[in-house]
Every structure is written in structure tokens, then in C-alpha cells.
mmCIF file of N, CA, C and O in Angstrom:
data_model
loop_
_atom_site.group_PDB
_atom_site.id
_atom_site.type_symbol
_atom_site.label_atom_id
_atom_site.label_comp_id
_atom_site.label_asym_id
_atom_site.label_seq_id
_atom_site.Cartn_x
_atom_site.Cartn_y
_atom_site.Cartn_z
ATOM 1 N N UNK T 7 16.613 12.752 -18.057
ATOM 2 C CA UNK T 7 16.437 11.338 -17.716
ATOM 3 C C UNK T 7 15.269 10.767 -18.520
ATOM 4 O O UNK T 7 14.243 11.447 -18.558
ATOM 5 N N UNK T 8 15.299 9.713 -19.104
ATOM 6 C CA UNK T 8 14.632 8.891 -19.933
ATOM 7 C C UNK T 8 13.104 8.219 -19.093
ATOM 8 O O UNK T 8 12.178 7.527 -19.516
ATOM 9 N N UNK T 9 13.381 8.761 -17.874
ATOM 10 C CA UNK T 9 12.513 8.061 -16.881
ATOM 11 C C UNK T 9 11.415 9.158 -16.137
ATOM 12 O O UNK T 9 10.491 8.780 -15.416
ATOM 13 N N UNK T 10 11.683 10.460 -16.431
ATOM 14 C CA UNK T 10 11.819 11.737 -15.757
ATOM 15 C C UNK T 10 9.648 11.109 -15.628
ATOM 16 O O UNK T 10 9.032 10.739 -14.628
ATOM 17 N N UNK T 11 9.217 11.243 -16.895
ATOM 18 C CA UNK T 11 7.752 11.240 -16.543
ATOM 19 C C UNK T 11 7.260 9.817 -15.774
ATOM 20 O O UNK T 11 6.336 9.981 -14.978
ATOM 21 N N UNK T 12 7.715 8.589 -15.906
ATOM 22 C CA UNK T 12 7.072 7.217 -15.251
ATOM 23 C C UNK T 12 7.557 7.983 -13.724
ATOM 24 O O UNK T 12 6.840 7.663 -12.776
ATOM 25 N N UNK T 13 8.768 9.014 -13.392
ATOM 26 C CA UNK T 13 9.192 8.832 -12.371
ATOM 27 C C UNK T 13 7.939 10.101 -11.096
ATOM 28 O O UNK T 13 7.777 10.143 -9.877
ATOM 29 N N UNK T 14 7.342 10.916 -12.301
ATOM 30 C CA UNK T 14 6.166 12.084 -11.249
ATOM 31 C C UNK T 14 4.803 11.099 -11.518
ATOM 32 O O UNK T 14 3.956 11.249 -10.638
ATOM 33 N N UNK T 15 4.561 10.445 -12.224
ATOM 34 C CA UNK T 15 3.477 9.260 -12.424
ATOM 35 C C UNK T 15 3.653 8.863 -11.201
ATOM 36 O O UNK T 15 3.079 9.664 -10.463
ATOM 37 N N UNK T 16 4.303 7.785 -10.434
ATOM 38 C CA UNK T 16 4.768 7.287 -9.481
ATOM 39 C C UNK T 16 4.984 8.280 -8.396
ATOM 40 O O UNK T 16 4.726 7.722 -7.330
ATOM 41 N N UNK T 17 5.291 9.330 -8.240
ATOM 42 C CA UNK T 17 5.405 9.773 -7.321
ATOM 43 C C UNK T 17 3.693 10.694 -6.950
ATOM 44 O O UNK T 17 3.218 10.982 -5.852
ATOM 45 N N UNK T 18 3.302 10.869 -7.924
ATOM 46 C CA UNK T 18 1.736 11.388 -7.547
ATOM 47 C C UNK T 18 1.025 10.455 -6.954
ATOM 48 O O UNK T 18 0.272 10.640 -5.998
ATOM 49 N N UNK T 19 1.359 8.886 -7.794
ATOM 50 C CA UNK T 19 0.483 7.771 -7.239
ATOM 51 C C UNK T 19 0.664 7.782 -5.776
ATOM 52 O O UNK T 19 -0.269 7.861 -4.977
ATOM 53 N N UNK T 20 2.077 7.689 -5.424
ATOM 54 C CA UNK T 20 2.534 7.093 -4.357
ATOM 55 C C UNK T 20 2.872 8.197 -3.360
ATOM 56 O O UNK T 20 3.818 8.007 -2.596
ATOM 57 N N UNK T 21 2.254 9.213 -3.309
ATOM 58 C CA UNK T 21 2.377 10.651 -2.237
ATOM 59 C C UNK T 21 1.693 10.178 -1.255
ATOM 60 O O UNK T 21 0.609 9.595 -1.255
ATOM 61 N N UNK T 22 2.547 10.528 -0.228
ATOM 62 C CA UNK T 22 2.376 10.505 1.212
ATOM 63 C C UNK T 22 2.125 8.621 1.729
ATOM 64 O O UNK T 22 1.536 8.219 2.732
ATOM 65 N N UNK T 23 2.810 7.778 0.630
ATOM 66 C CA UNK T 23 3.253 6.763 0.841
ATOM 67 C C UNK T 23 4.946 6.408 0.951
ATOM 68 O O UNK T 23 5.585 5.744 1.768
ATOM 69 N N UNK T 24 5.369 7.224 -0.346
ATOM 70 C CA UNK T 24 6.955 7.120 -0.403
ATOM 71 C C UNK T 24 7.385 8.107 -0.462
ATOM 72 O O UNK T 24 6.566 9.019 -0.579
ATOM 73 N N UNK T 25 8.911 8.495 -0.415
ATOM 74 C CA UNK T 25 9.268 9.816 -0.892
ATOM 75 C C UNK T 25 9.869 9.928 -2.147
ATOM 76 O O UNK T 25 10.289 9.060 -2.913
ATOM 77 N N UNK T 26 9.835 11.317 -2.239
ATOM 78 C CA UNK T 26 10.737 11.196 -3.835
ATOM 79 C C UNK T 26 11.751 10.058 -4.262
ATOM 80 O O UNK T 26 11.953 9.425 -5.299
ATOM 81 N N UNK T 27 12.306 10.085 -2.967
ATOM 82 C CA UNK T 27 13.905 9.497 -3.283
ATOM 83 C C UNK T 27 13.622 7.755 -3.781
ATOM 84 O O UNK T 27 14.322 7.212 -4.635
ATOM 85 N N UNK T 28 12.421 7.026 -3.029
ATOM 86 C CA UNK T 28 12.206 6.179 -2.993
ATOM 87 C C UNK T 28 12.062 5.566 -4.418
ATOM 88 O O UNK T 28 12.677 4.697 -5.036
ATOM 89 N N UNK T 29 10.880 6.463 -4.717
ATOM 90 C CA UNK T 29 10.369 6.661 -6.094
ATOM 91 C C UNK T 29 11.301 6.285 -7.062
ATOM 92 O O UNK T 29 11.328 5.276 -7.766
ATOM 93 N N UNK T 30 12.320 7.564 -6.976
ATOM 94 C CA UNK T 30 13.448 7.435 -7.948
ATOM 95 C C UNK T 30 14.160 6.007 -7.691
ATOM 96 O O UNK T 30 14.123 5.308 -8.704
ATOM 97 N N UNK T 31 14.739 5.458 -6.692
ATOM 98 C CA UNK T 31 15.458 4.327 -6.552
ATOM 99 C C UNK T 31 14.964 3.317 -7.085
ATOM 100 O O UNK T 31 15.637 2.662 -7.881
ATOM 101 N N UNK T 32 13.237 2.847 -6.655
ATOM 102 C CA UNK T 32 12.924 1.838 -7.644
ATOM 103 C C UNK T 32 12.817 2.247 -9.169
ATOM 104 O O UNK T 32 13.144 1.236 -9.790
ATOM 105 N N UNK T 33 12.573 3.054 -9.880
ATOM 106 C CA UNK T 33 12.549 3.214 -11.179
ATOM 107 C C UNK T 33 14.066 3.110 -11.596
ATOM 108 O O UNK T 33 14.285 2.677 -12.727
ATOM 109 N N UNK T 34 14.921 3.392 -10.961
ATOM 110 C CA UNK T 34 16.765 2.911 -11.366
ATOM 111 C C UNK T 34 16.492 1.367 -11.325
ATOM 112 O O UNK T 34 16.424 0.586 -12.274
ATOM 113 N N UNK T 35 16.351 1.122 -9.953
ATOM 114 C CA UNK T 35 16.346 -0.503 -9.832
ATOM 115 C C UNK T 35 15.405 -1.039 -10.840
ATOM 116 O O UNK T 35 15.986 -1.848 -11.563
ATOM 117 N N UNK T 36 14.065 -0.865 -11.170
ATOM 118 C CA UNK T 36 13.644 -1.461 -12.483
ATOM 119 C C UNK T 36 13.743 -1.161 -13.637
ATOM 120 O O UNK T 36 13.065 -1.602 -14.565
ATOM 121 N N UNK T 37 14.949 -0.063 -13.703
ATOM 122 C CA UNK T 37 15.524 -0.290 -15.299
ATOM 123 C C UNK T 37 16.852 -0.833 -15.428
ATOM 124 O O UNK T 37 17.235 -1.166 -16.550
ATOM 125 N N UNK T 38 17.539 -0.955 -14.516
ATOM 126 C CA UNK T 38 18.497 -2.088 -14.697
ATOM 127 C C UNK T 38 18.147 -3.792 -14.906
ATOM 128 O O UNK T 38 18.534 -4.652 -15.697
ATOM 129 N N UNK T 39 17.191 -3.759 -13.734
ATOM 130 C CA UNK T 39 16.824 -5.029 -14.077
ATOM 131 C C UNK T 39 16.077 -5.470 -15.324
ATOM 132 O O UNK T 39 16.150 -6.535 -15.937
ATOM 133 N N UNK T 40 15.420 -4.503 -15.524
ATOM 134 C CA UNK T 40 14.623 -5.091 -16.865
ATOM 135 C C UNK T 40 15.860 -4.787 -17.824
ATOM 136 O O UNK T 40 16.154 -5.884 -18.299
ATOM 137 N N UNK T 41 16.523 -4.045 -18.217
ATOM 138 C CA UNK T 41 17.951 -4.369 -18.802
ATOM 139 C C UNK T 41 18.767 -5.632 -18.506
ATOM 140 O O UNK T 41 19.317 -6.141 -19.482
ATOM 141 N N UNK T 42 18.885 -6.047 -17.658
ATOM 142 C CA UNK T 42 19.234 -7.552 -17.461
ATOM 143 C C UNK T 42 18.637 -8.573 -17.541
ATOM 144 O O UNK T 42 19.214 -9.614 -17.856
ATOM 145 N N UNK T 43 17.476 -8.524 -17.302
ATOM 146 C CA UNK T 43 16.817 -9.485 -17.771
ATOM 147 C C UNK T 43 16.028 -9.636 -19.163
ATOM 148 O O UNK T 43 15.822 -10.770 -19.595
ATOM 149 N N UNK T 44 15.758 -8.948 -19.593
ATOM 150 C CA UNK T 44 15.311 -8.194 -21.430
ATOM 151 C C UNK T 44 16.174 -8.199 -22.534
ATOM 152 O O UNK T 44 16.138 -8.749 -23.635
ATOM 153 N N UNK T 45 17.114 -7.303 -21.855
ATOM 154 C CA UNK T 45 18.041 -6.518 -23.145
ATOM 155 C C UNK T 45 17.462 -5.139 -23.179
ATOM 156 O O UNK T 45 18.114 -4.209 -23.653
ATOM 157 N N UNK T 46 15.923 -4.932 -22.557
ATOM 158 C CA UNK T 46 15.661 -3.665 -22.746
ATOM 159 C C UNK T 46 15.174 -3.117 -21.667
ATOM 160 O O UNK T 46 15.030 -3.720 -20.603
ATOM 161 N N UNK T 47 14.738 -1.314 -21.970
ATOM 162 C CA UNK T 47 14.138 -1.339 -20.971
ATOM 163 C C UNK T 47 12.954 -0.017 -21.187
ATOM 164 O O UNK T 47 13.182 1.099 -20.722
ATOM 165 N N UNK T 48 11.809 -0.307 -21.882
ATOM 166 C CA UNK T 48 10.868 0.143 -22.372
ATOM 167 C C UNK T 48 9.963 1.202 -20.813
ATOM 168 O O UNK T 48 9.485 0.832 -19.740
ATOM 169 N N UNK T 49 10.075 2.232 -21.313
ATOM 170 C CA UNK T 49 9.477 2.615 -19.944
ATOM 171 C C UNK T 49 8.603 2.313 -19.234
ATOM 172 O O UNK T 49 8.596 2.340 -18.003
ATOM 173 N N UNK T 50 7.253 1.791 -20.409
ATOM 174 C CA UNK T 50 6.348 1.077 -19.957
ATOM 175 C C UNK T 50 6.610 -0.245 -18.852
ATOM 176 O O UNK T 50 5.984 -0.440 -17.809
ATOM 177 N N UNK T 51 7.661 -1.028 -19.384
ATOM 178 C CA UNK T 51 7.940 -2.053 -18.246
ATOM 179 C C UNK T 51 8.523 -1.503 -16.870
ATOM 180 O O UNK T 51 8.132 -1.825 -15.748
ATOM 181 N N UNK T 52 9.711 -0.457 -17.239
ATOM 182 C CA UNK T 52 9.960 0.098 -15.865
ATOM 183 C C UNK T 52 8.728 0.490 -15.170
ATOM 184 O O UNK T 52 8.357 -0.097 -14.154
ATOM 185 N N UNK T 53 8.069 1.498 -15.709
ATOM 186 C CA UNK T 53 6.877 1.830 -14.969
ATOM 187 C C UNK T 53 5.918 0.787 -13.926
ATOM 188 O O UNK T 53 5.297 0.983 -12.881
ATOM 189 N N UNK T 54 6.181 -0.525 -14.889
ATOM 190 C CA UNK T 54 5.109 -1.485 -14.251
ATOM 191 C C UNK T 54 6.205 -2.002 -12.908
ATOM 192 O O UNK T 54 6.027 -2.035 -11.691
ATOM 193 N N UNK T 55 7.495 -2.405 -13.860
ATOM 194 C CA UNK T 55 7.946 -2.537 -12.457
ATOM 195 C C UNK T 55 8.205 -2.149 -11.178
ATOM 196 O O UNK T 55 8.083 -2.689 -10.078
ATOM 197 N N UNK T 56 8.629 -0.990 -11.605
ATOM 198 C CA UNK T 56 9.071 0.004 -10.419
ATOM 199 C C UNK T 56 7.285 0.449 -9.683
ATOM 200 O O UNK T 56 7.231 1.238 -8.739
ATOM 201 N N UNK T 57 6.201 -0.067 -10.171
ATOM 202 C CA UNK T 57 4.870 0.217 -9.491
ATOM 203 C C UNK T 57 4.617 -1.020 -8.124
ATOM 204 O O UNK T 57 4.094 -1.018 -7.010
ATOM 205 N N UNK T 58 5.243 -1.865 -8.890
ATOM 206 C CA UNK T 58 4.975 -3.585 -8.252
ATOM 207 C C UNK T 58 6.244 -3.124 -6.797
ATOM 208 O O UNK T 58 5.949 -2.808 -5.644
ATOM 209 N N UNK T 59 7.247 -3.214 -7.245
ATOM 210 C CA UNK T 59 8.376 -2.406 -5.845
ATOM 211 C C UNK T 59 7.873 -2.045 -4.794
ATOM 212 O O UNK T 59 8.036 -2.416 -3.632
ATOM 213 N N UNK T 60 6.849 -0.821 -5.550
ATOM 214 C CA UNK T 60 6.723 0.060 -4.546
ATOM 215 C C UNK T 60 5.422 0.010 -3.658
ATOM 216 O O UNK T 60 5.028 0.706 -2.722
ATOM 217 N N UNK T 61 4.769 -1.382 -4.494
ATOM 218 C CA UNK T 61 3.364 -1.736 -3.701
ATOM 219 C C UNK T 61 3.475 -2.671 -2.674
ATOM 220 O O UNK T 61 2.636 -2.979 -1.828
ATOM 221 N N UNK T 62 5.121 -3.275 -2.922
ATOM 222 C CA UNK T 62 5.403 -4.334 -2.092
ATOM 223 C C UNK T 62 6.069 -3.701 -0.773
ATOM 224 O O UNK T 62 5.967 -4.189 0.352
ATOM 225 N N UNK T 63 6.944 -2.236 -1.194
ATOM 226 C CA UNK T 63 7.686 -1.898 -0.355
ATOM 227 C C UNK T 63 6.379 -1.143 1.078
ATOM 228 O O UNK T 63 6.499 -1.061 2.300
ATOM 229 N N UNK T 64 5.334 -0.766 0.204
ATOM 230 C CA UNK T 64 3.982 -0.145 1.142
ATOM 231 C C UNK T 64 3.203 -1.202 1.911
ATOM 232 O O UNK T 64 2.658 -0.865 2.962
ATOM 233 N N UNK T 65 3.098 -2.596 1.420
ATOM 234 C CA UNK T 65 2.823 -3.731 1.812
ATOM 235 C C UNK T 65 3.759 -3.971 3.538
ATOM 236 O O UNK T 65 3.117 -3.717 4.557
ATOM 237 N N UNK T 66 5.108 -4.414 3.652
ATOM 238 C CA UNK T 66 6.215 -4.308 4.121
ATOM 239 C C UNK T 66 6.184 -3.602 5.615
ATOM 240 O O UNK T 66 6.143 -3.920 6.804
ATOM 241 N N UNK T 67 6.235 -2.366 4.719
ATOM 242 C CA UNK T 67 5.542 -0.718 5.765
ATOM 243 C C UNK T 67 4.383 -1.052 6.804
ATOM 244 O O UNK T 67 4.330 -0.970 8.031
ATOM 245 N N UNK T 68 3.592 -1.408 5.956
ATOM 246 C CA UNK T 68 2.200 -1.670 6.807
ATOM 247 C C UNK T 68 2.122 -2.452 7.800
ATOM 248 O O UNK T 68 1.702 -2.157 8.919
ATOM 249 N N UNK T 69 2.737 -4.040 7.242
ATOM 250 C CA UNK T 69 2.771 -5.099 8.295
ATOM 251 C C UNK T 69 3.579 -4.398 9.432
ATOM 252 O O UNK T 69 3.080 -4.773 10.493
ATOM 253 N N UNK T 70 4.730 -3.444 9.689
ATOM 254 C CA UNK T 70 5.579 -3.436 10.384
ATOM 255 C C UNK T 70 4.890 -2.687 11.247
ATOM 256 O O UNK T 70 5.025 -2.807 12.465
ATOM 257 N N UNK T 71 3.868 -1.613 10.532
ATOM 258 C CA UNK T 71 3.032 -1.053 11.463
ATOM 259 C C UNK T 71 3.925 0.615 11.770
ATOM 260 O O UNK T 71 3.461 1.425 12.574
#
């Protein structure tokens, strides 16, 4: 997978916030989208995106308590 390293980056960041699986789902979901919306999808942007996801999805989490 083209994503394999943004995807243990993210998951070290985000231990014992998300789980693997999570991890992986937003980095799919922000390389499609940045493929749709780009034309490309530079890992660097996935990375950023799929970081923003997952700060929102911990955001989310929190309020719910």
C-alpha cells in the first residue's frame, strides 16, 4: 500500500485515541478525496488530511463524553 508509512505515523500519533482500523479508514477516505478533488493524491496531503479527520473524529469523542 502506497499509504502503508502516513498510515503507522498516524497510528503512533493517534494510540489509545483510535484504532488501527480507524486510522486506516480515514487515510482511504483522504485519498480518494484528495483524488477527487486534485487529480492527485500526494501522501503528504493524505497524511494532512487523514490527520485533520482524525482530530475532528477525537474532538466528536470527547464532546460525547
Amino acid at each position: 500500500m502506497p499509504y502503508a508509512e502516513v498510515e503507522a505515523v498516524l497510528r503512533d500519533e493517534f494510540a489509545g485515541v483510535h484504532s488501527s482500523t480507524t486510522v486506516t479508514r480515514c487515510v482511504e477516505a483522504a485519498h480518494y478525496g484528495a483524488l477527487e478533488v486534485t487529480g492527485y493524491a500526494h501522501p503528504s496531503l493524505v497524511e494532512r488530511i487523514a490527520r485533520k479527520h482524525l482530530h475532528v473524529l477525537a474532538l466528536v469523542a470527547s464532546e460525547r463524553g
